[in-house]
mmCIF file of C-alpha atoms in Angstrom:
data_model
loop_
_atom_site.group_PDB
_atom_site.id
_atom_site.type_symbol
_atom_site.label_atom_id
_atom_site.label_comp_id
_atom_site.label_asym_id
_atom_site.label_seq_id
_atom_site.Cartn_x
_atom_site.Cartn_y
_atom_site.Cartn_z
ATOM 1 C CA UNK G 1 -151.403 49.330 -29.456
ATOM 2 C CA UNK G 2 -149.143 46.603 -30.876
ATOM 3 C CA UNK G 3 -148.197 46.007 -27.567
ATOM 4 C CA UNK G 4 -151.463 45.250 -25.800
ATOM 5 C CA UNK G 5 -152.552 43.493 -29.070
ATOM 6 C CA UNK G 6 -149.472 41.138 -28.581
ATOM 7 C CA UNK G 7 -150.952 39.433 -25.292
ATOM 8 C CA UNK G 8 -154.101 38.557 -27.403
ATOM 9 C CA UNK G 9 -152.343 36.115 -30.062
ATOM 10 C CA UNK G 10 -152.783 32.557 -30.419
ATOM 11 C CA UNK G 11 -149.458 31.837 -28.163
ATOM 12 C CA UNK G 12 -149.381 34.319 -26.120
ATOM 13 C CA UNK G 13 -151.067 35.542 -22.823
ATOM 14 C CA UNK G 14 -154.613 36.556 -21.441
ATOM 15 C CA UNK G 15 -153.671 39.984 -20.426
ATOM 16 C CA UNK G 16 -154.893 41.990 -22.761
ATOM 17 C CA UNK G 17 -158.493 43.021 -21.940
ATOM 18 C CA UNK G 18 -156.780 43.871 -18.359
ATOM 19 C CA UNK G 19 -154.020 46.525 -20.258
ATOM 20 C CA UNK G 20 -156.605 47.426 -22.515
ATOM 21 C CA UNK G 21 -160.090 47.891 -20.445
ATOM 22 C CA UNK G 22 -159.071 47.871 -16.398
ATOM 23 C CA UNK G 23 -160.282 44.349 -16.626
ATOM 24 C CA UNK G 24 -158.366 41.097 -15.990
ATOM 25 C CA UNK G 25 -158.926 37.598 -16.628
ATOM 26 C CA UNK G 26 -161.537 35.665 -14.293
ATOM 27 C CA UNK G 27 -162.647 38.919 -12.327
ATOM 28 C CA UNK G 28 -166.363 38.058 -11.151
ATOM 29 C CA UNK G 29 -167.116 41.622 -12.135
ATOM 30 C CA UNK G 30 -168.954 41.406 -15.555
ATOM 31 C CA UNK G 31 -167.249 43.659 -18.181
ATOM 32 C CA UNK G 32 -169.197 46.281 -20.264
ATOM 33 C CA UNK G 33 -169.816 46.036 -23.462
ATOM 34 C CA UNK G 34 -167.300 48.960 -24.364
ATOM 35 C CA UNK G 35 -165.056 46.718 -22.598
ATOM 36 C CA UNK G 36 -165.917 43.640 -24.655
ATOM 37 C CA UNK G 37 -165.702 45.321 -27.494
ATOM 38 C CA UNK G 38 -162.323 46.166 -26.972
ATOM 39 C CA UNK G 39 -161.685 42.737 -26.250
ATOM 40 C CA UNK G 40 -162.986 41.189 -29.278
ATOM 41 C CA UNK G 41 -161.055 43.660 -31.202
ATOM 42 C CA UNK G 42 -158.149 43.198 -29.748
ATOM 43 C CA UNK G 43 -157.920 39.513 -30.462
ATOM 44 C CA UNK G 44 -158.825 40.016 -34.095
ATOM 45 C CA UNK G 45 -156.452 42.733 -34.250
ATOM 46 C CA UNK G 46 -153.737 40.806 -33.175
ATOM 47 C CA UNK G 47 -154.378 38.608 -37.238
ATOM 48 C CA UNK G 48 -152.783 41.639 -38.466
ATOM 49 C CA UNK G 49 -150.200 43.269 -36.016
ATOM 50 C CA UNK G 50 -147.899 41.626 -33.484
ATOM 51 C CA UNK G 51 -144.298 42.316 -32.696
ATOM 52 C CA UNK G 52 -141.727 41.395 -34.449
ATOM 53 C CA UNK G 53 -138.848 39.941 -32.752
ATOM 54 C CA UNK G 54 -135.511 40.114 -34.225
ATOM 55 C CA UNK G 55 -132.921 37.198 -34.373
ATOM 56 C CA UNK G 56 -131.540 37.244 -31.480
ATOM 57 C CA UNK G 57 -129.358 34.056 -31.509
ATOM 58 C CA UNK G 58 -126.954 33.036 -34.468
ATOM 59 C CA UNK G 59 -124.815 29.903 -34.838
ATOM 60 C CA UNK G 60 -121.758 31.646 -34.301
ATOM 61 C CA UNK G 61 -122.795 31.005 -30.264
ATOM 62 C CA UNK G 62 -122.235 26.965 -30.740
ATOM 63 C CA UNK G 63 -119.594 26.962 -33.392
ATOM 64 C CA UNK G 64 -121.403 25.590 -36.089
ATOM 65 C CA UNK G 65 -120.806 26.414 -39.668
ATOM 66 C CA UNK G 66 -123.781 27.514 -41.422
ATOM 67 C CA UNK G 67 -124.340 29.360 -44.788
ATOM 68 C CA UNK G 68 -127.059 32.474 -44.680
ATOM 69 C CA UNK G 69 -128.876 31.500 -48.044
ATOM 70 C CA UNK G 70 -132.420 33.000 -49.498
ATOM 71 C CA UNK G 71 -134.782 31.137 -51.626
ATOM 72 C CA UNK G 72 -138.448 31.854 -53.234
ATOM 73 C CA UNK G 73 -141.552 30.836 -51.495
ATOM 74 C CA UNK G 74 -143.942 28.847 -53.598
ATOM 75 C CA UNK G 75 -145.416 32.176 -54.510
ATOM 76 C CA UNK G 76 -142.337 34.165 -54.871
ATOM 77 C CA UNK G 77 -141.956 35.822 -51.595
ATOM 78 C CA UNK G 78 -137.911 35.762 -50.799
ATOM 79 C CA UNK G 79 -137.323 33.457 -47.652
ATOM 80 C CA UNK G 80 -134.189 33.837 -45.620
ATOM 81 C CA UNK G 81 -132.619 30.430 -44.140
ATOM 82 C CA UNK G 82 -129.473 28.925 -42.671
ATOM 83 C CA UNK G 83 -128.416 25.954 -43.847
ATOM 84 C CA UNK G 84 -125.654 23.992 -41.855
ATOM 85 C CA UNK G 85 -124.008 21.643 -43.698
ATOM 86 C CA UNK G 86 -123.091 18.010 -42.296
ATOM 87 C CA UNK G 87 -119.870 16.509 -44.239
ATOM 88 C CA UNK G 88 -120.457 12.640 -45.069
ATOM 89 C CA UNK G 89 -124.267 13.174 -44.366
ATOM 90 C CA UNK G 90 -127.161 11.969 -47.277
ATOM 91 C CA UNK G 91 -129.792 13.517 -44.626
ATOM 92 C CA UNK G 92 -131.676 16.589 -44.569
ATOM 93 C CA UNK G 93 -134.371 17.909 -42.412
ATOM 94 C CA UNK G 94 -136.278 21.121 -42.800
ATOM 95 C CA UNK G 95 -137.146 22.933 -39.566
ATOM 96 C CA UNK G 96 -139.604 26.463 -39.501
ATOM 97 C CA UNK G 97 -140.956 28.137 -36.031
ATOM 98 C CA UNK G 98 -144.452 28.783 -34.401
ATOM 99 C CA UNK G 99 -146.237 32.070 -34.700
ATOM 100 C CA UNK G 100 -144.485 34.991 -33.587
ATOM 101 C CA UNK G 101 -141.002 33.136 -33.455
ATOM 102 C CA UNK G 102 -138.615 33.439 -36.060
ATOM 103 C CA UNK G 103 -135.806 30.120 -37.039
ATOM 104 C CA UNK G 104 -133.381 31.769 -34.430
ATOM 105 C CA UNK G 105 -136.533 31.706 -31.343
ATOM 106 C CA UNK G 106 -138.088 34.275 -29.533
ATOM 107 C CA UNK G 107 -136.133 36.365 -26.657
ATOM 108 C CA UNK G 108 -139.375 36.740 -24.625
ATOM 109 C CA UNK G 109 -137.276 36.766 -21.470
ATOM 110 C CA UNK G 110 -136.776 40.163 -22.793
ATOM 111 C CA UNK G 111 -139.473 43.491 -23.002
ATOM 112 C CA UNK G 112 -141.486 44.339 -24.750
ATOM 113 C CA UNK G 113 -142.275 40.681 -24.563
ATOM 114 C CA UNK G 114 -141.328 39.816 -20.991
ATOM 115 C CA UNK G 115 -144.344 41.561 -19.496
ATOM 116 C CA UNK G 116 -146.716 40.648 -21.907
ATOM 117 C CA UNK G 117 -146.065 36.851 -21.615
ATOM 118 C CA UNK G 118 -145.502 36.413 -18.045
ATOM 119 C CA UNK G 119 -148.673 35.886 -16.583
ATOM 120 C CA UNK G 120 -148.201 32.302 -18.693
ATOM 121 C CA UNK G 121 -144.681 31.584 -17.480
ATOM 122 C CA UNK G 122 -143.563 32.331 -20.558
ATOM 123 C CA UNK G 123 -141.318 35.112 -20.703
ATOM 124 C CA UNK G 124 -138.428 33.189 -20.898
ATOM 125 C CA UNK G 125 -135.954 32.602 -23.684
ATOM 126 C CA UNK G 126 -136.412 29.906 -26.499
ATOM 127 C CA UNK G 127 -133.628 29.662 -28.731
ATOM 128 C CA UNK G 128 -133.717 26.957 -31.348
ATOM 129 C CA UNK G 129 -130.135 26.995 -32.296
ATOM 130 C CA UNK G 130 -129.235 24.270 -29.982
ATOM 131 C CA UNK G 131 -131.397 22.540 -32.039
ATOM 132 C CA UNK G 132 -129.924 22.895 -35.047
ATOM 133 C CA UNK G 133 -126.365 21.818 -33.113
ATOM 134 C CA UNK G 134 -128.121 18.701 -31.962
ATOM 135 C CA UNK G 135 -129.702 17.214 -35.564
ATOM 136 C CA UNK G 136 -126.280 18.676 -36.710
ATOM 137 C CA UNK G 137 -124.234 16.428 -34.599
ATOM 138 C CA UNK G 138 -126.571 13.601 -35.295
ATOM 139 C CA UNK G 139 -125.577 13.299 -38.573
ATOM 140 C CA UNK G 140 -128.243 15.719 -40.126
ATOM 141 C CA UNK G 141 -128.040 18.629 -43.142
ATOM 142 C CA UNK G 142 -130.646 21.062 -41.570
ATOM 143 C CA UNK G 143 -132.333 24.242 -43.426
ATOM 144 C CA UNK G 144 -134.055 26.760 -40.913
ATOM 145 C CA UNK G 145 -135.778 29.391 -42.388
ATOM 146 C CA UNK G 146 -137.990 32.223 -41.343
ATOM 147 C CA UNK G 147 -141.612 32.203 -43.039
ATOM 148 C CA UNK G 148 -143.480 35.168 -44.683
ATOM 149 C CA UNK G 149 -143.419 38.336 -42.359
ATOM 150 C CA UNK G 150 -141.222 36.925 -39.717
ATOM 151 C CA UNK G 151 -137.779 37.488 -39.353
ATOM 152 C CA UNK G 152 -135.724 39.047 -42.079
ATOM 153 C CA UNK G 153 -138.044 37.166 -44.716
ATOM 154 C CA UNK G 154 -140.674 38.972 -47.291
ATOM 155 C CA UNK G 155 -143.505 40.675 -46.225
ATOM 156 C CA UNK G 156 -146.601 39.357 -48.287
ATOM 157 C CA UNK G 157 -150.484 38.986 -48.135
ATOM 158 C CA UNK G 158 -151.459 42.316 -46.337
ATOM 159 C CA UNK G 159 -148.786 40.873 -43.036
ATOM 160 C CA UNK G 160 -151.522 38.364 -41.964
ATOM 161 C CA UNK G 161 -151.622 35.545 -39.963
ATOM 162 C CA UNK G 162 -153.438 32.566 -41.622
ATOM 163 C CA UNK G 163 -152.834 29.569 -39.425
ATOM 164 C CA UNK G 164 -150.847 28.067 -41.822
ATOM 165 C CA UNK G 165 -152.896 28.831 -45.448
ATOM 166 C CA UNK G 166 -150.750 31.056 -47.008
ATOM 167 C CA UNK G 167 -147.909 30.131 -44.738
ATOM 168 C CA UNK G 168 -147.767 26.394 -46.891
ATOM 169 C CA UNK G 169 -146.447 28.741 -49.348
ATOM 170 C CA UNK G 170 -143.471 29.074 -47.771
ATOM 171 C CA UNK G 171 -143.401 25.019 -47.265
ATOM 172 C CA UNK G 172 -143.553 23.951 -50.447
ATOM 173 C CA UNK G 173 -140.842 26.763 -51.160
ATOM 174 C CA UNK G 174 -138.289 25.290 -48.815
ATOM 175 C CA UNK G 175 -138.671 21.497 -50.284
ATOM 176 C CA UNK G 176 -138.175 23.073 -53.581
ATOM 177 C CA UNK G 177 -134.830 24.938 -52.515
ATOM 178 C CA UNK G 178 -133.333 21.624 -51.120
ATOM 179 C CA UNK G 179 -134.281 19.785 -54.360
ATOM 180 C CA UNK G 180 -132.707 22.657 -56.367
ATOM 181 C CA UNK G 181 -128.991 22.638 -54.550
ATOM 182 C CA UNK G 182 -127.083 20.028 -56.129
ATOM 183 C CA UNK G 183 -125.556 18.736 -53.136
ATOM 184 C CA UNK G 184 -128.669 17.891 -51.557
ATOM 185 C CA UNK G 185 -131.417 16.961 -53.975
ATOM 186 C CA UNK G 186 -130.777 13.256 -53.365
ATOM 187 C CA UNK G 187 -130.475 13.209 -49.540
ATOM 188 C CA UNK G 188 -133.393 11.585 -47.390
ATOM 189 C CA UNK G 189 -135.085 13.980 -46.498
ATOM 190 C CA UNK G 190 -137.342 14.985 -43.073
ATOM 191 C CA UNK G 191 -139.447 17.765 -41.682
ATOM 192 C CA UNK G 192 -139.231 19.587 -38.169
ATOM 193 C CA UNK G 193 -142.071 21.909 -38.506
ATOM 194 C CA UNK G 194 -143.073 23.653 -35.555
ATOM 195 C CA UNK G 195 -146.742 24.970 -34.324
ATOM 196 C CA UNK G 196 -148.021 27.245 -37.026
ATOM 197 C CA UNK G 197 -145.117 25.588 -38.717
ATOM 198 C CA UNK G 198 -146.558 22.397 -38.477
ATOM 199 C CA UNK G 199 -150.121 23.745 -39.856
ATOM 200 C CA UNK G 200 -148.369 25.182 -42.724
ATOM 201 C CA UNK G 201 -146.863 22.109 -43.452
ATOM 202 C CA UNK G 202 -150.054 19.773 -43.173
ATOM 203 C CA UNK G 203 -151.889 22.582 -45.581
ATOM 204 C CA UNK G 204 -149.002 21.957 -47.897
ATOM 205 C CA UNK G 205 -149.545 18.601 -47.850
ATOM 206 C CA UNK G 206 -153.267 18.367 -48.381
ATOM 207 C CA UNK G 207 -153.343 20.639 -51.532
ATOM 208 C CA UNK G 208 -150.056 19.014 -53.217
ATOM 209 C CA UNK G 209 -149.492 15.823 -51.353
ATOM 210 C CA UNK G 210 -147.211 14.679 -54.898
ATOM 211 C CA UNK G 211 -144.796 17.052 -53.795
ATOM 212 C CA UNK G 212 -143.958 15.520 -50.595
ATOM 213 C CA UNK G 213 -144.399 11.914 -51.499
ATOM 214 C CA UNK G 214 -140.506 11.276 -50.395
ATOM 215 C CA UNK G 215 -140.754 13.243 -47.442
ATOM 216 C CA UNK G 216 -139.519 10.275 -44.733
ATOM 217 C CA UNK G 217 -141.112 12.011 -41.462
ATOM 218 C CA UNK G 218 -142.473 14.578 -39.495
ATOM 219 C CA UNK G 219 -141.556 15.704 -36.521
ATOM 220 C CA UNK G 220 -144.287 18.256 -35.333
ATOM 221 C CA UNK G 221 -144.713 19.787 -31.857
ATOM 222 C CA UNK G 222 -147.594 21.925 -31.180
ATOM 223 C CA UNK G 223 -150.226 21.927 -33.975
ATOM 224 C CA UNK G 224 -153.099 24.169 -33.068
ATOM 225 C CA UNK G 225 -156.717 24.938 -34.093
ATOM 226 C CA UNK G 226 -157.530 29.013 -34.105
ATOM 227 C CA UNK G 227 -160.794 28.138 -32.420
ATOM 228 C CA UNK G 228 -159.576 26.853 -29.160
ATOM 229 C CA UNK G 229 -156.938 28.994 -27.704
ATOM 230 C CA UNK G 230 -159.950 31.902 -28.877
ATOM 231 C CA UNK G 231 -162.657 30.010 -26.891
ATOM 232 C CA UNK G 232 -160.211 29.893 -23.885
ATOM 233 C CA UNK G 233 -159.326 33.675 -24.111
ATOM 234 C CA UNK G 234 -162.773 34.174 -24.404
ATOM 235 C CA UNK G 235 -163.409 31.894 -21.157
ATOM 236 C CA UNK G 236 -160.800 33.703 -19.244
ATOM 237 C CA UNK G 237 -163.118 36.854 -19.720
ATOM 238 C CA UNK G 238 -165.757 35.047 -18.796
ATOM 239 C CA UNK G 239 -167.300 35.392 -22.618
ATOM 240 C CA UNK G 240 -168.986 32.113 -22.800
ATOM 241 C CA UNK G 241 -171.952 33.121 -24.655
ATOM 242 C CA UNK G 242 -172.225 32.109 -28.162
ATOM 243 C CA UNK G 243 -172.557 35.640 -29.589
ATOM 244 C CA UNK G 244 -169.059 36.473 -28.468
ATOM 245 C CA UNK G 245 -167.679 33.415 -30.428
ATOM 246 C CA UNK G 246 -169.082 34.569 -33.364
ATOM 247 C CA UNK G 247 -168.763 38.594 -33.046
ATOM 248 C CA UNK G 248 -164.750 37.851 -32.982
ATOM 249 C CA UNK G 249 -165.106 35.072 -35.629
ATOM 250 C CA UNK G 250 -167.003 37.817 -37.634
ATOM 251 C CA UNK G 251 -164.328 40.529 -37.091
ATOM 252 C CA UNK G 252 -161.420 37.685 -37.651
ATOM 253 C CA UNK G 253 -162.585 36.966 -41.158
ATOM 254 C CA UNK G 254 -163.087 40.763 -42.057
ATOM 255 C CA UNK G 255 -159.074 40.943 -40.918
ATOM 256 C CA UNK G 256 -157.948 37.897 -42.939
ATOM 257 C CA UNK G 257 -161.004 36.952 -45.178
ATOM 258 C CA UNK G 258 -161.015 33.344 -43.343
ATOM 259 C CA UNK G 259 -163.121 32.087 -40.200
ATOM 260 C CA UNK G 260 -162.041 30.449 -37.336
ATOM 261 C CA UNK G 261 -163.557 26.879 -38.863
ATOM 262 C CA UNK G 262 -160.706 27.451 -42.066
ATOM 263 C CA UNK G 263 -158.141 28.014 -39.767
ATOM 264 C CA UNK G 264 -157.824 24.316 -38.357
ATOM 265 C CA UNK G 265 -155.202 21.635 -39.248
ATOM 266 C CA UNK G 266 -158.063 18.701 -38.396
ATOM 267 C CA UNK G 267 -159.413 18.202 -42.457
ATOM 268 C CA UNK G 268 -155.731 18.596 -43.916
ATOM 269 C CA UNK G 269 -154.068 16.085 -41.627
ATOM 270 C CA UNK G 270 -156.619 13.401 -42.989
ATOM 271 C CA UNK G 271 -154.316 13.770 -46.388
ATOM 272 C CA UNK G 272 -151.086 13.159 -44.349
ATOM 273 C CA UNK G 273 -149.854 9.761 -44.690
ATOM 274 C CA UNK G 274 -145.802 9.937 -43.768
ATOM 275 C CA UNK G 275 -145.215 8.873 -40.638
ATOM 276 C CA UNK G 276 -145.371 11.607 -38.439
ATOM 277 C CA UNK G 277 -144.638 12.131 -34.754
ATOM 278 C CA UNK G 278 -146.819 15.022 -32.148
ATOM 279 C CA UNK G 279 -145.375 16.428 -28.947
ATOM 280 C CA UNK G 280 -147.719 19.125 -27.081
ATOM 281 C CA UNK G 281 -147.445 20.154 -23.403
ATOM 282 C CA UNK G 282 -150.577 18.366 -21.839
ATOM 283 C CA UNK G 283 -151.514 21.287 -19.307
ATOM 284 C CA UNK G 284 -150.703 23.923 -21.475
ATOM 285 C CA UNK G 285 -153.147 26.916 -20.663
ATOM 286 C CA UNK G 286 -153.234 28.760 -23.397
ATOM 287 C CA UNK G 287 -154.896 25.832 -25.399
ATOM 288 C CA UNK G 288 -156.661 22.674 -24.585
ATOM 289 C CA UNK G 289 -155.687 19.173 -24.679
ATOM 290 C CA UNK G 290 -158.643 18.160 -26.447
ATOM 291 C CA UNK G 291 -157.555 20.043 -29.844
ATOM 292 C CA UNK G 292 -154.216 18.571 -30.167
ATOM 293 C CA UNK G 293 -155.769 14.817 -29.551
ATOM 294 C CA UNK G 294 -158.393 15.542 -32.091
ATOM 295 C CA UNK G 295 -155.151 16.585 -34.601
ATOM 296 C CA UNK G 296 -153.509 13.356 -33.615
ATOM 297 C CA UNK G 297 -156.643 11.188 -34.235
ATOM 298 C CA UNK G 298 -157.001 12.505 -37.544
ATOM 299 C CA UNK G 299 -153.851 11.754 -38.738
ATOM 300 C CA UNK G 300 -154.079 9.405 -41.551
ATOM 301 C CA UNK G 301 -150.826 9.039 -41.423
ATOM 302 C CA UNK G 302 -150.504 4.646 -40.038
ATOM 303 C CA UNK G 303 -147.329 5.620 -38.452
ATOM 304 C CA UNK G 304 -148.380 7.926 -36.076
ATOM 305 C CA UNK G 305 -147.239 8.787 -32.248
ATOM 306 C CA UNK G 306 -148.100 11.387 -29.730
ATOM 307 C CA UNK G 307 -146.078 12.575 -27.462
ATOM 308 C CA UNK G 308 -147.771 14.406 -23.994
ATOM 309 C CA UNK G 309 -145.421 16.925 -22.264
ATOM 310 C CA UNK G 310 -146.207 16.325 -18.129
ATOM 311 C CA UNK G 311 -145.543 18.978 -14.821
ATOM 312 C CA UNK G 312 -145.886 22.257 -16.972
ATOM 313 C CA UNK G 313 -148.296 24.734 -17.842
ATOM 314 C CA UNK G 314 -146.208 26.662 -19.795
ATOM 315 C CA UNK G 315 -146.311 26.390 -23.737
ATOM 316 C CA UNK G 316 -143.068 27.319 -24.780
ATOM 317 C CA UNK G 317 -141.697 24.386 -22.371
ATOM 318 C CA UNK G 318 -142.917 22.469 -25.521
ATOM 319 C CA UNK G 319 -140.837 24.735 -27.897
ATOM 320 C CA UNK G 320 -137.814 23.599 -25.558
ATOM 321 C CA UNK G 321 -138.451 19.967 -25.475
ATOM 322 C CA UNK G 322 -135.953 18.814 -28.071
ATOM 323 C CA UNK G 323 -133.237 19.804 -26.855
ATOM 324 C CA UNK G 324 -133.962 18.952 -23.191
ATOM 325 C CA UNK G 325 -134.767 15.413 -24.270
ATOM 326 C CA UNK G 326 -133.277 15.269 -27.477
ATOM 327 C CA UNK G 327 -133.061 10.940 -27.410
ATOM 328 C CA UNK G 328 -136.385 10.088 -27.713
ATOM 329 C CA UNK G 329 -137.058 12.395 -31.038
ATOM 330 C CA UNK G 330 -133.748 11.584 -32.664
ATOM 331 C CA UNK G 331 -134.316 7.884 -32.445
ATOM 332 C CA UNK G 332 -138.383 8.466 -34.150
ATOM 333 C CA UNK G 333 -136.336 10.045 -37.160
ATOM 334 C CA UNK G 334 -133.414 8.047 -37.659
ATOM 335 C CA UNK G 335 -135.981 4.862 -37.614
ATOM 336 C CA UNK G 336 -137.082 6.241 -41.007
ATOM 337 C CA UNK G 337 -134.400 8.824 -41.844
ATOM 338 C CA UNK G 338 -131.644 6.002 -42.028
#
């Protein structure tokens, strides 16, 4: 069950109702409502159980020295991190992962994953620790760390996905580690928060912006609203109706005790005023365009850009940007991390 589940989540594929019900995506045959059912529950399902992917890539791979370190979450949930160390540097950034990911990536070039995502173009490998080598070699301290139920951190909250709610926890956790290590609680300092990363991070921001007020910049591909990639799932099934919408909303909050409308990073980034940089993939089909404008335009932040990924469909090509075309973001932080 995890399994089918999986291909239901926010990043993920539209295979599910096919594994699950003999149905696929787009078939002109209308599905029955045991079928929809099983749909519906699915998706909400997948707020509570996904797999768990192990870190499958370590520093070791590009030589860079790194100390495994573990810190408390605003909360106290224990948070496991690497923090590479850059001699001669006053800079630090922050960097967490999207959804499902973990600070090492997500091997989803590899099963149980590889089936599940394909259908997207995504079953390939992301690993974020070239990354890490990159900002490294640029002069950067970096802390990765894996948040609540990912990775080799804590398990908290009943294992639920919030969108970034209780995930700010983990935020505010991770600033509070850096100011706490002697070596580093004077350094500039930056954030690289990714996806649900970057949700977590604006949440954080709009319930204690004082604790972020010398945060330089934000660097923060892939922000996402809960609603959209659900009303495109939904689409894909050809579950347009408004009753569908809000039978899965419904079953979403009786999962996580928060609706679809809670689970949006469009009010909190009206309290974000650091100067903050977007990247999305523009033809990503697993979202819209539409929701990650909408993000971007209600940025309060003056010092704003966005950043639209061209010739892919694939959302996990925006996962990879960085270190593909690592130029353009280095030179948006070092004009405010210098």
């Amino acid at each position: 069950m995890l399994l089918q589940t999986l291909c239901t989540m926010v990043l993920a594929a539209l295979p599910f109702a096919q594994a699950q019900t003999g149905s696929s995506p787009n078939n002109t045959t209308p599905m029955n409502e045991t079928a929809i059912e099983a749909t519906l529950t699915g998706i909400a399902d997948s707020y509570r159980h996904w797999v768990e992917a192990p870190l499958f890539h370590w520093p070791e791979e590009v030589g860079l020295e790194y100390e495994n370190v573990t810190f408390p979450s605003e909360d106290g949930v224990p948070l496991e991190a690497w923090f590479f160390p850059c001699k001669g540097s006053s800079k630090v950034l922050i960097a967490n992962h999207p959804r499902l990911f973990n600070r090492a990536g997500l091997p989803s070039h590899m099963e149980p994953l590889a089936s599940m995502l394909h259908s997207v173009g995504n079953d390939l490998d992301v690993n974020f620790v070239p990354d890490y080598k990159i900002l490294h070699d640029a002069g950067y301290n970096v802390l990765a760390y894996d948040f609540r139920n990912y990775g080799q951190s804590g398990r908290a909250n009943g294992i639920i996905y919030t969108a970034g709610r209780f995930e700010s926890r983990d935020v505010i956790g991770s600033l509070q580690y850096i100011r706490s290590r002697p070596d580093t609680r004077n350094m500039t300092l930056g954030l690289f928060p990714r996806c649900m990363g970057a949700n977590a991070a604006f949440f954080a921001i709009s319930r204690a912006p004082k604790l972020f007020e010398d945060v330089r910049v934000i660097m923060a591909p892939q922000p996402i609203s809960e609603s959209m990639p659900n009303r495109v799932q939904l689409a894909a099934f050809g579950l347009t109706d408004p009753q569908y919408y809000d039978r899965l909303n419904d079953m979403i909050f009786w999962r996580t005790n928060h609706r679809m409308e809670q689970l949006t990073p469009i009010p909190w980034v009206r309290s974000v005023q650091i100067p903050t940089l977007i990247y999305q993939v523009r033809n990503d089909i697993t979202t819209r365009p539409e929701d990650v404008q909408a993000i971007f335009d209600s940025l309060a932040a003056p010092d704003k850009q966005l950043i639209w990924i061209e010739n892919s469909t694939r959302r996990w090509d925006g996962y990879l940007e960085f270190q593909r075309r690592p130029q353009v973001y280095l030179d948006w932080l070092n004009t405010y991390m210098n």
